[in-house]
Amino acid sequence: MSRNAAVSRVGSEQALAVYQELRARPGTAFDEAADRLELTAEERERCREELASLGLTAPQDPSEPDAPQDASGPGTPRGPETRARSLVPTVVDPDVALLRLLRRERDRLQDRLAATSRAHTALEALAGPFLRAGAAPRSEVEVEIVTDPQRVLRELTELTESVRTAVHVMHTGSVRREDMAAELDRDRRRADRGVRVRAMYSRRVGTVPEMTQHLADRAALGVELRLSPVVPMNMVLADENFALLPTDPHDPDSPTILARGPGLVRSYLALYEYCWQAAARYGEEPRESGGDGLSDQQRAALHMLASGIKDEQIARSLGVSLRTVSRLLSEVMQELGAASRFEAGVKAARLGLLDGEGSEQGV
């Protein structure tokens, strides 16, 4: 082949020409094929490396008895480099070379995946507890029953440091005297970080002198306070991702439920919002009129409505028809001046109609 034809090939084209030459003439040494193509020393080295890296050629062991000799003959003195260059390479079929190359890549990737998996496991073990404390809200739900009161206090302390936007709290009764200072300290730290805090108490705490001062102190720190005739349970919610509440709402000393995940916490937040709307602002409890003219049957229907009982169940409980239930509830709404059943429930709670306190306010 002429030099002009060889020069026209560059890079991989030259390597391909050498490969085709070796396949066309079995037993040909690499340098012989390169000489026929008139490749320079630099070009032939580049081709040798490229074919070897692709697995299309493999060096033959010169110690093998059937290793072919080059054209210079066995009697010609040659150095180690000359002998290595004159060996006849093993020419590998393209499909075999491809399979070997893919196998090497697969093994390399498996090694990297194994190393990555080991690193992930180590990082999770070392950093997992720290990452979970400040993690963004997740869709999955985690629920844990906590029986240790000290663990509950630690969770509240950690929550103060990790909460980002808002904390919502319910108290069924007074805060213990020994806990008041800690609660005010949490309020200060949350206020410094711009966290919104809402707290709802039973209206009865207004008659306790120490609680009166404690509420005033919390309000001075920017806590939004409301008082309600009915507070269903103690509850702490945060960032739509954290909930702390009792397993038994009627037993404050029962084990505590610790829940994480918006899928569950948002349901508790909806209950909190309902109770918040039914409560009166601290220091601004309105005196609403209405409800005095309700009959016993209407009051019973109102209680069941506020408890979430469906009309069919109310009808069975009262021994009346569905039509009568609709009429009773319409009369209740009219008496309370409410435009909807929800508003009737809110007004009834404010008036104390749901806990037997009648229309007395400020108690």
XYZ file of C-alpha atoms in Angstrom, residues 34-361:
328
model
C 2.524 -1.353 10.268
C 5.378 -1.364 7.743
C 3.024 -2.356 4.930
C 0.817 0.620 5.854
C 3.895 2.883 6.055
C 2.997 4.119 9.539
C 5.420 6.255 11.498
C 6.725 5.083 14.869
C 4.288 7.406 16.677
C 1.321 6.202 14.598
C 2.047 2.524 15.075
C 2.410 2.937 18.873
C -0.897 4.755 19.000
C -2.549 1.971 16.968
C -0.961 -0.725 19.125
C -2.342 0.884 22.305
C -5.794 1.486 20.824
C -6.233 -2.109 19.585
C -4.989 -3.494 22.899
C -7.313 -1.210 24.930
C -10.303 -2.353 22.862
C -9.303 -5.994 23.344
C -8.946 -6.579 19.592
C -5.330 -7.709 19.968
C -3.444 -9.410 22.774
C 0.328 -9.877 23.089
C 1.612 -13.423 22.650
C 3.960 -14.896 25.220
C 7.414 -15.207 23.556
C 8.150 -18.254 25.701
C 5.503 -20.286 23.903
C 7.127 -22.938 21.659
C 4.796 -22.225 18.755
C 5.244 -18.454 18.868
C 5.941 -17.395 15.248
C 9.266 -15.707 14.468
C 9.605 -12.562 12.441
C 11.188 -12.287 8.977
C 14.675 -11.498 10.317
C 15.124 -15.158 11.262
C 16.161 -16.842 14.487
C 19.835 -16.089 14.039
C 19.515 -12.341 13.913
C 20.602 -10.623 17.141
C 17.778 -8.644 18.708
C 17.316 -6.719 21.963
C 14.327 -7.167 24.312
C 12.454 -4.200 22.797
C 13.012 -5.490 19.267
C 11.753 -8.956 20.204
C 8.623 -7.545 21.870
C 7.767 -5.459 18.819
C 8.277 -8.353 16.404
C 5.965 -10.804 18.186
C 2.854 -11.910 16.399
C -0.153 -10.607 18.358
C -3.241 -12.653 19.026
C -6.059 -11.208 16.925
C -9.437 -11.327 18.688
C -12.755 -11.403 16.821
C -14.767 -8.192 17.252
C -17.760 -9.908 18.907
C -15.504 -11.645 21.422
C -13.656 -8.401 22.142
C -16.958 -6.589 22.649
C -18.221 -9.203 25.103
C -14.970 -9.037 27.063
C -15.103 -5.232 27.125
C -18.714 -5.243 28.346
C -17.820 -7.807 31.008
C -14.983 -5.600 32.269
C -17.289 -2.571 32.378
C -19.931 -4.576 34.223
C -17.406 -5.730 36.815
C -16.117 -2.176 37.225
C -19.638 -0.828 37.740
C -20.455 -3.556 40.258
C -17.336 -2.660 42.219
C -18.340 1.016 42.234
C -21.907 0.194 43.291
C -20.628 -1.964 46.132
C -18.306 0.829 47.273
C -21.150 3.368 47.059
C -23.444 1.099 49.068
C -20.818 0.712 51.788
C -20.309 4.480 51.914
C -24.087 5.083 52.104
C -24.468 2.626 54.966
C -21.605 4.222 56.876
C -22.933 7.767 56.347
C -26.461 6.809 57.370
C -25.187 5.212 60.564
C -23.049 8.250 61.405
C -25.238 11.137 60.252
C -28.761 9.676 60.229
C -29.899 11.066 63.604
C -28.654 14.563 62.709
C -30.212 14.539 59.243
C -33.612 13.386 60.493
C -33.777 16.208 63.056
C -33.783 18.880 60.344
C -35.254 16.896 57.485
C -37.894 18.383 55.240
C -41.449 17.049 55.747
C -41.984 13.635 54.221
C -45.050 11.902 52.956
C -44.561 8.698 54.966
C -45.739 8.413 58.572
C -43.704 7.397 61.629
C -45.565 6.680 64.876
C -43.968 5.839 68.224
C -45.472 5.276 71.677
C -43.361 6.990 74.356
C -43.756 5.940 78.001
C -40.849 7.917 79.497
C -41.886 11.455 80.595
C -38.262 12.595 80.377
C -38.167 11.509 76.735
C -41.229 13.686 76.089
C -39.454 16.694 77.644
C -36.386 16.033 75.483
C -38.546 15.888 72.371
C -40.111 19.252 73.275
C -36.665 20.769 73.814
C -35.351 19.432 70.487
C -38.520 20.640 68.774
C -37.829 24.182 69.980
C -34.478 24.100 68.183
C -35.652 22.421 64.961
C -39.088 23.963 64.286
C -39.055 26.338 61.303
C -42.466 27.991 60.924
C -45.131 27.337 63.569
C -46.049 25.510 66.781
C -49.663 24.827 67.813
C -50.430 23.735 71.397
C -53.548 22.611 73.304
C -53.781 22.438 77.125
C -56.746 20.799 78.818
C -55.819 22.316 82.191
C -53.281 24.410 84.021
C -49.545 24.150 83.421
C -47.638 22.824 86.402
C -45.798 25.507 88.351
C -42.420 23.813 87.822
C -42.980 23.754 84.045
C -43.951 27.405 83.595
C -40.407 28.784 83.460
C -39.344 26.178 80.875
C -42.366 27.010 78.718
C -41.581 30.730 78.797
C -37.953 29.981 77.889
C -39.120 27.985 74.853
C -41.378 30.895 73.881
C -38.437 33.330 73.971
C -36.236 31.133 71.789
C -39.004 30.560 69.270
C -39.792 34.272 69.143
C -36.121 35.046 68.474
C -36.254 32.723 65.441
C -39.518 34.154 64.113
C -41.567 31.016 64.829
C -45.312 31.516 65.216
C -46.721 30.024 68.446
C -50.425 29.406 69.121
C -51.681 28.068 72.447
C -55.215 27.095 73.422
C -56.363 26.583 77.024
C -59.529 25.562 78.751
C -61.496 28.587 79.861
C -61.368 27.296 83.441
C -57.661 28.226 83.769
C -58.712 31.878 83.931
C -59.806 31.279 87.526
C -56.320 30.132 88.614
C -54.195 33.143 89.743
C -50.854 31.618 88.751
C -52.179 30.711 85.304
C -53.568 34.217 84.846
C -50.045 35.612 85.263
C -48.522 32.861 83.132
C -50.914 33.595 80.255
C -50.085 37.302 80.519
C -46.359 36.483 80.370
C -46.827 34.275 77.296
C -48.928 36.894 75.549
C -46.203 39.496 76.232
C -43.742 37.254 74.367
C -45.969 37.231 71.293
C -47.759 33.909 71.809
C -51.270 33.871 70.292
C -53.642 32.685 73.024
C -57.254 31.542 72.959
C -59.576 30.144 75.604
C -62.228 27.553 74.860
C -65.007 25.963 76.892
C -63.945 22.594 75.428
C -60.348 21.474 74.814
C -60.415 17.821 73.711
C -56.840 16.818 74.643
C -53.304 17.958 75.263
C -51.559 18.350 71.923
C -48.389 19.786 70.390
C -48.106 20.200 66.595
C -45.256 21.676 64.564
C -44.539 22.427 60.894
C -47.271 20.013 59.696
C -44.729 17.283 60.356
C -44.648 16.656 64.122
C -47.354 15.710 66.629
C -47.262 14.928 70.334
C -50.512 13.802 71.979
C -51.769 11.306 74.594
C -52.890 7.770 73.789
C -55.899 8.408 76.056
C -57.289 11.988 75.801
C -59.059 11.512 79.157
C -55.900 10.459 81.004
C -53.087 13.062 80.963
C -50.688 10.473 82.423
C -51.235 7.955 79.633
C -48.342 7.100 77.249
C -47.628 9.713 74.590
C -47.960 9.295 70.843
C -45.030 10.740 68.900
C -45.956 11.046 65.218
C -44.011 12.378 62.240
C -45.129 12.848 58.656
C -47.665 15.251 57.101
C -49.947 12.383 56.074
C -51.053 12.034 59.712
C -50.149 15.378 61.288
C -52.339 17.374 58.880
C -55.383 15.509 60.215
C -54.553 16.614 63.759
C -53.947 20.144 62.492
C -57.443 20.193 60.939
C -58.897 19.285 64.361
C -56.787 22.007 65.956
C -58.023 24.615 63.462
C -61.631 23.686 64.180
C -61.106 24.084 67.923
C -59.118 27.305 67.388
C -61.974 28.890 65.455
C -64.418 27.921 68.202
C -62.245 29.472 70.917
C -62.245 33.109 72.054
C -59.181 35.359 71.889
C -57.382 35.799 75.176
C -58.664 38.962 76.873
C -61.365 39.489 74.226
C -63.974 36.842 74.979
C -67.196 38.005 73.325
C -70.553 37.744 75.001
C -72.828 36.173 72.461
C -76.532 35.856 72.902
C -78.638 33.001 71.665
C -79.292 29.426 72.562
C -81.571 30.178 75.510
C -84.660 29.236 73.529
C -83.463 25.759 72.501
C -85.580 22.811 73.541
C -84.071 19.684 75.112
C -84.522 17.855 71.807
C -82.780 20.645 69.893
C -79.909 20.705 72.406
C -79.509 16.942 72.083
C -79.392 17.245 68.294
C -76.849 20.058 68.621
C -74.602 17.951 70.882
C -74.666 15.030 68.435
C -74.026 17.356 65.484
C -70.977 18.822 67.216
C -69.720 15.283 67.909
C -69.712 14.510 64.186
C -72.683 12.123 64.278
C -74.529 11.784 60.972
C -78.173 12.750 60.551
C -79.250 9.093 60.261
C -77.712 8.288 63.657
C -79.210 11.417 65.219
C -82.624 10.344 63.933
C -82.242 6.849 65.415
C -81.017 8.247 68.745
C -83.913 10.690 69.034
C -86.473 8.276 67.579
C -87.531 10.718 64.860
C -87.388 10.868 61.068
C -84.606 12.362 58.978
C -86.955 15.163 57.987
C -87.495 16.027 61.660
C -83.724 16.048 62.255
C -83.246 18.508 59.377
C -85.967 20.729 60.849
C -84.438 20.590 64.341
C -80.992 21.564 63.068
C -82.449 24.377 60.960
C -84.173 25.708 64.071
C -80.877 25.471 66.007
C -79.064 27.450 63.281
C -81.806 30.061 63.318
C -81.709 30.385 67.107
C -77.914 30.802 67.091
C -77.884 33.125 64.099
C -75.633 30.729 62.164
C -75.502 30.432 58.379
C -74.157 26.852 58.412
C -73.950 23.828 60.642
C -70.228 24.443 61.150
C -70.895 28.007 62.310
C -73.623 26.702 64.619
C -71.105 24.349 66.238
C -68.598 27.185 66.662
C -71.145 29.483 68.266
C -72.486 26.722 70.482
C -68.963 26.065 71.784
C -68.408 29.767 72.467
C -71.707 29.963 74.342
C -70.861 26.923 76.441
C -73.854 25.005 75.083
C -71.744 21.911 74.505
C -70.428 21.553 78.055
C -73.502 22.494 80.091
C -72.213 26.000 80.901
C -75.116 27.732 79.213
C -74.550 31.273 78.089
C -72.283 32.270 80.951
C -69.117 33.908 79.712
